[in-house]
Amino acid sequence: MSEAATTPAADNSAFSPRVFSGIQPSGGLTLGNYLGAIKRFVEMQESGMETIYCIVDLHAITVWQEPEKLRRATRELCAGYIAAGLDPEKSILFNQSQVSAHAELGWVFSCVARIGWLNRMTQFKDKAGKNREKASVGLFSYPTLMAADILLYHATHVPVGEDQKQHLELTRDIAAKFNHDYGVDFFPLPEPVIEGAATRVMSLRDGTKKMSKSDPSDMSRINMTDDADTIAKKIRKAKTDPDALPSEVAGLEGRAEAKNLVSIYAALSDISVEEALRQVGGKQFSEFKPMLSELAVEKLSPIAGRMEELMQDPGELDRILGDGAARARAIAAPILDRTLDIVGMVR
Ligand code: AQP
């Protein structure tokens, strides 16, 4: 058995194209989750590929979650998916813990991945911080479960934000090592799909930090459920610099906060950063911020309104998740069975 497989270039031609991605119900959805992930999820649903979107509740408990809040966040995320345009008839929507094969394949992969590989994961370093010794074992081994989430469906395409790129590379390394060690071509090497003008939305308080659901400061992020006044207030107070906006992308270099706000503007308008700067270059923040607020409210308010309506009927959300889980299980079961056969389990 090799200690470190060298991941070959992906040849997924033997696999039908299939999209998988997920979001943790570890708090309310942010604008980062929307622009980096959900917006892509909807586009891929409309591309005609088979799409499977998960609420990764097993990942959420790698840090402490109040049980009642976790249940609410899971339903709210389901509502967010649907409000943003996912259709439970076209895409499979479900929560991870209802399909036990994720945890089972996760175990197999934790025996394939090497500790040295996990030691290199920057997200663990960021999240565990100085309290590394006190972090849960799950937070450290999280990427092996993520690999299982994706490979359990033989997914070939994974839409994610920039911050997940390293975990996707690890998923490919795990798939390649499994294939190599057992002499099979069983798992595809999934491709990350990191697209759009805002693949890494930054905190509104610090342009060098990622916008995150679990940031202690609510002013650092725009939540998908924020009302118009709150969105406007957060953008008004967002950290900036004293200069006017440049007309060329090169002029955003070294101006993290300006770059972030322009990228958000571009992503919400479905245009490139270059095009956005053609529209807003030369403006002062006092003029640009109200434009950005208006745009954010126009795009996000209908989603928040629809989420609120959907949250009135938690039973229906649970039904959708249960139905999605049954469909997910039907795809996952033969792939897990075959994996266990390959590994040599008597069954
Ligand atoms: N700031 C962001 N910009 C672009 N994409 C982002 N994503 C998250 N934050 C940004 C993308 O959203 C998807 C789901 O992420 P997740 O919830 O599974 O975990 P995360 O990346 O750790 O997100 P958070 O908001 O920072 O959660 P917490 O605070 O609980 O850790 C992924 O595709 C991610 O790239």
Short mmCIF file of C-alpha atoms and ligand atoms in Angstrom, two decimals:
data_model
loop_
_atom_site.label_atom_id
_atom_site.label_comp_id
_atom_site.label_asym_id
_atom_site.label_seq_id
_atom_site.Cartn_x
_atom_site.Cartn_y
_atom_site.Cartn_z
CA MET A 1 0.00 0.00 0.00
CA SER A 2 1.45 3.37 -0.94
CA GLU A 3 1.76 6.05 1.74
CA ALA A 4 1.01 9.03 -0.48
CA ALA A 5 -0.72 8.61 -3.78
CA THR A 6 0.05 11.13 -6.48
CA THR A 7 -3.32 12.21 -7.79
CA PRO A 8 -3.45 11.67 -11.54
CA ALA A 9 -5.30 14.04 -13.86
CA ALA A 10 -9.03 13.40 -13.69
CA ASP A 11 -10.56 11.15 -16.30
CA ASN A 12 -14.16 10.91 -15.26
CA SER A 13 -15.42 9.83 -18.68
CA ALA A 14 -16.62 6.49 -17.25
CA PHE A 15 -18.96 8.31 -14.84
CA SER A 16 -22.19 10.14 -15.67
CA PRO A 17 -21.97 13.80 -14.73
CA ARG A 18 -23.45 14.30 -11.28
CA VAL A 19 -23.30 17.34 -8.99
CA PHE A 20 -23.04 17.14 -5.20
CA SER A 21 -22.54 19.88 -2.64
CA GLY A 22 -23.57 20.76 0.89
CA ILE A 23 -23.77 23.47 3.51
CA GLN A 24 -23.56 23.15 7.28
CA PRO A 25 -26.56 24.15 9.40
CA SER A 26 -24.17 25.79 11.84
CA GLY A 27 -26.03 29.11 11.90
CA GLY A 28 -28.03 31.26 9.52
CA LEU A 29 -27.07 31.42 5.85
CA THR A 30 -24.80 34.30 4.87
CA LEU A 31 -24.29 36.25 1.68
CA GLY A 32 -21.01 34.28 1.37
CA ASN A 33 -22.88 30.97 1.32
CA TYR A 34 -25.31 32.42 -1.22
CA LEU A 35 -22.78 33.86 -3.69
CA GLY A 36 -20.11 31.19 -3.18
CA ALA A 37 -22.41 28.19 -3.17
CA ILE A 38 -26.21 28.35 -3.45
CA LYS A 39 -26.32 30.61 -6.52
CA ARG A 40 -24.07 28.07 -8.31
CA PHE A 41 -26.24 25.20 -7.03
CA VAL A 42 -29.26 26.74 -8.75
CA GLU A 43 -27.36 27.34 -12.00
CA MET A 44 -26.15 23.74 -12.05
CA GLN A 45 -29.67 22.47 -11.37
CA GLU A 46 -30.77 24.33 -14.48
CA SER A 47 -27.86 22.93 -16.53
CA GLY A 48 -29.60 19.57 -16.86
CA MET A 49 -27.05 17.62 -14.78
CA GLU A 50 -28.31 15.43 -11.95
CA THR A 51 -27.96 17.52 -8.77
CA ILE A 52 -27.81 16.42 -5.13
CA TYR A 53 -27.67 19.06 -2.38
CA CYS A 54 -27.15 18.17 1.22
CA ILE A 55 -27.52 19.88 4.58
CA VAL A 56 -24.44 18.54 6.30
CA ASP A 57 -25.66 18.30 9.88
CA LEU A 58 -22.99 15.75 10.87
CA HIS A 59 -20.36 18.36 9.97
CA ALA A 60 -22.16 21.04 11.99
CA ILE A 61 -21.66 19.12 15.26
CA THR A 62 -17.88 19.19 14.90
CA VAL A 63 -18.35 22.33 16.99
CA TRP A 64 -20.98 22.49 19.74
CA GLN A 65 -24.55 23.08 18.55
CA GLU A 66 -27.60 23.55 20.78
CA PRO A 67 -29.90 20.69 19.68
CA GLU A 68 -33.01 22.88 19.24
CA LYS A 69 -31.04 25.52 17.32
CA LEU A 70 -29.55 22.82 15.11
CA ARG A 71 -33.00 21.51 14.22
CA ARG A 72 -34.17 25.03 13.40
CA ALA A 73 -31.02 25.83 11.37
CA THR A 74 -31.49 22.60 9.38
CA ARG A 75 -35.07 23.52 8.44
CA GLU A 76 -34.03 27.12 7.77
CA LEU A 77 -31.29 25.94 5.42
CA CYS A 78 -33.79 23.73 3.61
CA ALA A 79 -36.07 26.78 3.31
CA GLY A 80 -33.09 28.84 2.07
CA TYR A 81 -32.26 26.31 -0.63
CA ILE A 82 -35.82 26.32 -1.92
CA ALA A 83 -36.28 30.10 -1.58
CA ALA A 84 -33.11 30.68 -3.62
CA GLY A 85 -34.42 28.51 -6.46
CA LEU A 86 -33.70 24.86 -5.75
CA ASP A 87 -36.61 22.68 -6.72
CA PRO A 88 -36.98 19.47 -4.65
CA GLU A 89 -38.45 17.75 -7.70
CA LYS A 90 -35.42 18.58 -9.90
CA SER A 91 -32.69 18.29 -7.25
CA ILE A 92 -32.37 15.86 -4.36
CA LEU A 93 -32.44 17.89 -1.10
CA PHE A 94 -31.79 16.12 2.17
CA ASN A 95 -29.92 16.24 5.46
CA GLN A 96 -26.83 14.08 5.80
CA SER A 97 -27.70 12.28 9.06
CA GLN A 98 -30.71 10.63 7.42
CA VAL A 99 -28.38 8.67 5.12
CA SER A 100 -26.13 6.58 7.38
CA ALA A 101 -23.94 5.53 4.44
CA HIS A 102 -22.14 8.94 4.73
CA ALA A 103 -20.77 7.98 8.15
CA GLU A 104 -19.93 4.43 7.02
CA LEU A 105 -17.97 5.51 3.96
CA GLY A 106 -16.43 8.29 6.08
CA TRP A 107 -14.91 5.60 8.31
CA VAL A 108 -13.43 3.73 5.35
CA PHE A 109 -11.91 6.99 4.09
CA SER A 110 -10.48 7.86 7.49
CA CYS A 111 -8.48 4.64 7.05
CA VAL A 112 -7.38 5.73 3.55
CA ALA A 113 -6.41 9.36 4.31
CA ARG A 114 -3.07 9.98 6.04
CA ILE A 115 -2.66 12.09 9.17
CA GLY A 116 -0.04 14.16 7.33
CA TRP A 117 -2.64 15.11 4.71
CA LEU A 118 -5.11 16.29 7.36
CA ASN A 119 -2.36 18.17 9.21
CA ARG A 120 -2.02 20.40 6.15
CA MET A 121 -5.68 21.51 6.13
CA THR A 122 -5.73 25.26 6.70
CA GLN A 123 -9.40 25.32 7.70
CA PHE A 124 -8.68 23.14 10.75
CA LYS A 125 -5.84 25.45 11.73
CA ASP A 126 -8.11 28.50 11.32
CA LYS A 127 -11.06 27.00 13.18
CA ALA A 128 -9.15 25.29 15.97
CA GLY A 129 -6.88 28.33 16.42
CA LYS A 130 -4.87 28.26 19.63
CA ASN A 131 -7.24 25.71 21.18
CA ARG A 132 -6.06 22.86 19.00
CA GLU A 133 -5.84 20.38 21.88
CA LYS A 134 -9.44 21.11 22.85
CA ALA A 135 -10.89 20.91 19.33
CA SER A 136 -13.07 17.87 18.62
CA VAL A 137 -11.59 14.90 16.77
CA GLY A 138 -14.42 15.42 14.28
CA LEU A 139 -13.22 18.93 13.42
CA PHE A 140 -9.83 17.45 12.51
CA SER A 141 -11.17 14.50 10.49
CA TYR A 142 -14.04 16.50 8.89
CA PRO A 143 -12.43 16.42 5.38
CA THR A 144 -12.59 12.59 5.28
CA LEU A 145 -16.35 12.75 5.91
CA MET A 146 -16.60 15.46 3.25
CA ALA A 147 -14.83 13.14 0.80
CA ALA A 148 -17.39 10.45 1.67
CA ASP A 149 -20.30 12.89 1.13
CA ILE A 150 -19.13 13.52 -2.42
CA LEU A 151 -17.81 10.10 -3.44
CA LEU A 152 -20.80 8.21 -2.02
CA TYR A 153 -22.70 9.49 -5.05
CA HIS A 154 -19.82 9.20 -7.51
CA ALA A 155 -20.22 12.95 -7.96
CA THR A 156 -18.08 14.47 -10.72
CA HIS A 157 -18.73 18.20 -10.08
CA VAL A 158 -18.75 20.02 -6.74
CA PRO A 159 -19.77 23.70 -6.66
CA VAL A 160 -18.06 25.36 -3.64
CA GLY A 161 -16.55 28.63 -2.50
CA GLU A 162 -12.81 29.20 -2.72
CA ASP A 163 -12.30 28.19 0.94
CA GLN A 164 -13.25 24.58 0.17
CA LYS A 165 -10.69 24.12 -2.62
CA GLN A 166 -8.16 22.40 -0.38
CA HIS A 167 -10.77 19.95 0.94
CA LEU A 168 -11.72 19.10 -2.66
CA GLU A 169 -8.09 18.38 -3.45
CA LEU A 170 -7.99 16.06 -0.45
CA THR A 171 -11.16 14.34 -1.72
CA ARG A 172 -9.41 13.67 -5.03
CA ASP A 173 -6.32 12.37 -3.19
CA ILE A 174 -8.50 10.00 -1.16
CA ALA A 175 -10.32 8.75 -4.29
CA ALA A 176 -7.01 8.24 -6.10
CA LYS A 177 -5.39 6.45 -3.17
CA PHE A 178 -8.41 4.15 -2.72
CA ASN A 179 -8.39 3.31 -6.44
CA HIS A 180 -4.64 2.76 -6.38
CA ASP A 181 -4.48 0.69 -3.18
CA TYR A 182 -7.30 -1.65 -4.23
CA GLY A 183 -6.38 -1.71 -7.92
CA VAL A 184 -9.75 -0.40 -9.11
CA ASP A 185 -11.15 2.58 -11.00
CA PHE A 186 -14.12 2.79 -8.70
CA PHE A 187 -14.23 6.42 -7.54
CA PRO A 188 -14.17 9.45 -9.88
CA LEU A 189 -11.85 12.37 -9.13
CA PRO A 190 -14.42 15.14 -8.62
CA GLU A 191 -13.84 18.61 -10.08
CA PRO A 192 -14.36 21.69 -7.92
CA VAL A 193 -16.59 24.27 -9.59
CA ILE A 194 -15.45 27.63 -8.19
CA GLU A 195 -17.03 30.31 -10.33
CA GLY A 196 -18.47 33.79 -10.23
CA ALA A 197 -17.24 37.22 -9.21
CA ALA A 198 -17.39 36.47 -5.46
CA THR A 199 -15.97 33.03 -4.73
CA ARG A 200 -14.58 34.30 -1.43
CA VAL A 201 -16.79 36.93 0.20
CA MET A 202 -14.95 38.66 3.02
CA SER A 203 -16.09 40.01 6.39
CA LEU A 204 -17.57 43.52 6.26
CA ARG A 205 -15.42 44.44 9.28
CA ASP A 206 -12.11 43.00 8.07
CA GLY A 207 -11.40 42.48 4.39
CA THR A 208 -8.77 39.84 5.16
CA LYS A 209 -11.19 37.49 6.97
CA LYS A 210 -13.81 35.28 5.31
CA MET A 211 -17.46 36.20 5.89
CA SER A 212 -18.70 33.41 8.12
CA LYS A 213 -21.91 32.29 9.86
CA SER A 214 -20.05 31.70 13.12
CA ASP A 215 -18.20 35.04 13.32
CA PRO A 216 -19.11 36.47 16.74
CA SER A 217 -19.87 39.87 15.13
CA ASP A 218 -23.20 40.01 13.32
CA MET A 219 -22.01 43.25 11.68
CA SER A 220 -19.33 41.22 9.85
CA ARG A 221 -21.85 39.49 7.62
CA ILE A 222 -25.10 39.88 5.73
CA ASN A 223 -27.51 37.14 6.74
CA MET A 224 -29.99 35.88 4.17
CA THR A 225 -32.77 36.69 6.67
CA ASP A 226 -31.66 40.30 7.35
CA ASP A 227 -34.32 42.93 6.60
CA ALA A 228 -33.73 45.91 4.30
CA ASP A 229 -32.79 48.31 7.11
CA THR A 230 -30.29 45.87 8.60
CA ILE A 231 -28.65 45.24 5.21
CA ALA A 232 -28.39 48.99 4.59
CA LYS A 233 -26.94 49.61 8.06
CA LYS A 234 -24.34 46.84 7.71
CA ILE A 235 -23.21 48.11 4.29
CA ARG A 236 -23.13 51.72 5.53
CA LYS A 237 -20.89 50.67 8.42
CA ALA A 238 -18.74 48.30 6.35
CA LYS A 239 -15.03 49.09 6.67
CA THR A 240 -13.58 50.95 3.66
CA ASP A 241 -10.69 53.27 2.83
CA PRO A 242 -10.76 57.00 1.99
CA ASP A 243 -10.06 56.67 -1.76
CA ALA A 244 -12.50 56.64 -4.66
CA LEU A 245 -13.09 53.34 -6.49
CA PRO A 246 -10.65 52.61 -9.32
CA SER A 247 -11.74 52.02 -12.91
CA GLU A 248 -9.41 49.03 -13.42
CA VAL A 249 -9.13 45.75 -11.49
CA ALA A 250 -5.42 46.39 -10.83
CA GLY A 251 -6.44 49.43 -8.77
CA LEU A 252 -8.13 47.12 -6.21
CA GLU A 253 -4.78 45.53 -5.33
CA GLY A 254 -3.97 46.11 -1.65
CA ARG A 255 -7.51 47.42 -1.02
CA ALA A 256 -9.15 44.30 0.45
CA GLU A 257 -12.36 46.00 1.62
CA ALA A 258 -12.93 47.86 -1.65
CA LYS A 259 -12.28 44.68 -3.61
CA ASN A 260 -14.77 42.77 -1.46
CA LEU A 261 -17.60 45.29 -1.87
CA VAL A 262 -17.05 45.58 -5.63
CA SER A 263 -16.97 41.78 -5.97
CA ILE A 264 -20.26 41.51 -4.07
CA TYR A 265 -21.76 44.19 -6.34
CA ALA A 266 -20.56 42.31 -9.44
CA ALA A 267 -21.78 38.91 -8.23
CA LEU A 268 -25.22 40.24 -7.28
CA SER A 269 -25.49 41.94 -10.69
CA ASP A 270 -24.25 38.81 -12.54
CA ILE A 271 -21.43 40.76 -14.16
CA SER A 272 -17.64 40.56 -13.96
CA VAL A 273 -15.57 42.74 -11.61
CA GLU A 274 -14.16 44.51 -14.73
CA GLU A 275 -17.68 45.37 -15.87
CA ALA A 276 -18.67 46.50 -12.36
CA LEU A 277 -15.69 48.86 -12.28
CA ARG A 278 -16.73 50.31 -15.62
CA GLN A 279 -20.03 51.22 -13.92
CA VAL A 280 -18.79 52.42 -10.53
CA GLY A 281 -15.11 53.38 -11.05
CA GLY A 282 -14.39 56.91 -9.82
CA LYS A 283 -17.24 56.93 -7.28
CA GLN A 284 -16.66 57.63 -3.59
CA PHE A 285 -17.91 55.01 -1.08
CA SER A 286 -20.53 57.55 0.06
CA GLU A 287 -22.10 57.17 -3.40
CA PHE A 288 -21.31 53.49 -4.02
CA LYS A 289 -22.55 52.08 -0.71
CA PRO A 290 -26.20 53.16 -1.18
CA MET A 291 -26.10 51.63 -4.70
CA LEU A 292 -24.81 48.37 -3.24
CA SER A 293 -27.44 48.40 -0.47
CA GLU A 294 -30.23 48.92 -2.94
CA LEU A 295 -28.99 46.08 -5.12
CA ALA A 296 -28.52 43.71 -2.15
CA VAL A 297 -32.02 44.44 -0.85
CA GLU A 298 -33.52 43.97 -4.33
CA LYS A 299 -31.84 40.55 -4.73
CA LEU A 300 -32.02 39.22 -1.17
CA SER A 301 -35.38 40.45 0.16
CA PRO A 302 -37.53 38.16 -2.03
CA ILE A 303 -35.44 35.17 -0.86
CA ALA A 304 -35.82 36.18 2.81
CA GLY A 305 -39.58 36.63 2.35
CA ARG A 306 -39.99 33.22 0.76
CA MET A 307 -37.83 31.62 3.51
CA GLU A 308 -40.12 33.07 6.13
CA GLU A 309 -43.19 31.65 4.39
CA LEU A 310 -41.59 28.21 4.06
CA MET A 311 -40.59 28.23 7.74
CA GLN A 312 -44.29 28.50 8.66
CA ASP A 313 -44.68 24.85 7.66
CA PRO A 314 -41.83 22.84 9.23
CA GLY A 315 -43.74 19.59 8.59
CA GLU A 316 -43.55 20.19 4.85
CA LEU A 317 -39.80 20.94 5.08
CA ASP A 318 -39.31 17.68 7.01
CA ARG A 319 -41.29 15.83 4.35
CA ILE A 320 -39.07 17.27 1.60
CA LEU A 321 -35.91 16.26 3.50
CA GLY A 322 -37.30 12.76 4.17
CA ASP A 323 -38.22 12.27 0.53
CA GLY A 324 -34.79 13.54 -0.59
CA ALA A 325 -33.07 11.20 1.88
CA ALA A 326 -34.92 8.19 0.47
CA ARG A 327 -33.81 9.13 -3.06
CA ALA A 328 -30.23 9.74 -1.86
CA ARG A 329 -30.15 6.35 -0.07
CA ALA A 330 -31.16 4.59 -3.28
CA ILE A 331 -28.10 6.03 -5.09
CA ALA A 332 -25.71 5.61 -2.15
CA ALA A 333 -26.53 2.03 -1.10
CA PRO A 334 -25.04 0.17 -4.10
CA ILE A 335 -21.93 2.40 -4.06
CA LEU A 336 -21.33 1.72 -0.36
CA ASP A 337 -22.02 -2.01 -0.89
CA ARG A 338 -19.49 -2.19 -3.69
CA THR A 339 -16.94 -0.26 -1.61
CA LEU A 340 -17.27 -2.76 1.25
CA ASP A 341 -16.90 -5.65 -1.20
CA ILE A 342 -13.74 -4.09 -2.65
CA VAL A 343 -12.30 -3.55 0.83
CA GLY A 344 -12.88 -7.18 1.73
CA MET A 345 -15.73 -7.13 4.23
CA VAL A 346 -17.69 -10.39 4.61
CA ARG A 347 -21.36 -9.52 4.27
N1 AQP B 1 -17.40 33.85 2.65
C1 AQP B 1 -17.66 32.95 1.71
N2 AQP B 1 -17.49 33.27 0.40
C2 AQP B 1 -17.77 32.36 -0.58
N3 AQP B 1 -18.23 31.12 -0.32
C3 AQP B 1 -18.42 30.78 0.98
N4 AQP B 1 -18.86 29.66 1.56
C4 AQP B 1 -18.87 29.81 2.90
N5 AQP B 1 -18.45 31.03 3.22
C5 AQP B 1 -18.15 31.67 2.04
C6 AQP B 1 -19.23 28.46 0.83
O1 AQP B 1 -20.49 28.03 1.32
C7 AQP B 1 -20.51 26.61 1.29
C8 AQP B 1 -20.95 26.07 2.60
O2 AQP B 1 -20.02 26.35 3.60
P1 AQP B 1 -20.19 25.61 4.99
O3 AQP B 1 -21.35 26.11 5.69
O4 AQP B 1 -20.19 24.15 4.81
O5 AQP B 1 -18.88 25.89 5.77
P2 AQP B 1 -17.93 27.08 5.82
O6 AQP B 1 -17.20 27.21 4.53
O7 AQP B 1 -17.09 26.87 7.02
O8 AQP B 1 -18.92 28.30 5.97
P3 AQP B 1 -19.08 29.29 7.14
O9 AQP B 1 -20.17 30.24 6.81
O10 AQP B 1 -17.75 29.91 7.48
O11 AQP B 1 -19.57 28.36 8.33
P4 AQP B 1 -18.99 28.23 9.77
O12 AQP B 1 -18.92 29.62 10.32
O13 AQP B 1 -19.94 27.34 10.53
O14 AQP B 1 -17.64 27.61 9.62
C9 AQP B 1 -19.13 26.12 0.87
O15 AQP B 1 -19.17 25.82 -0.51
C10 AQP B 1 -18.28 27.31 1.12
O16 AQP B 1 -17.16 27.36 0.25
#
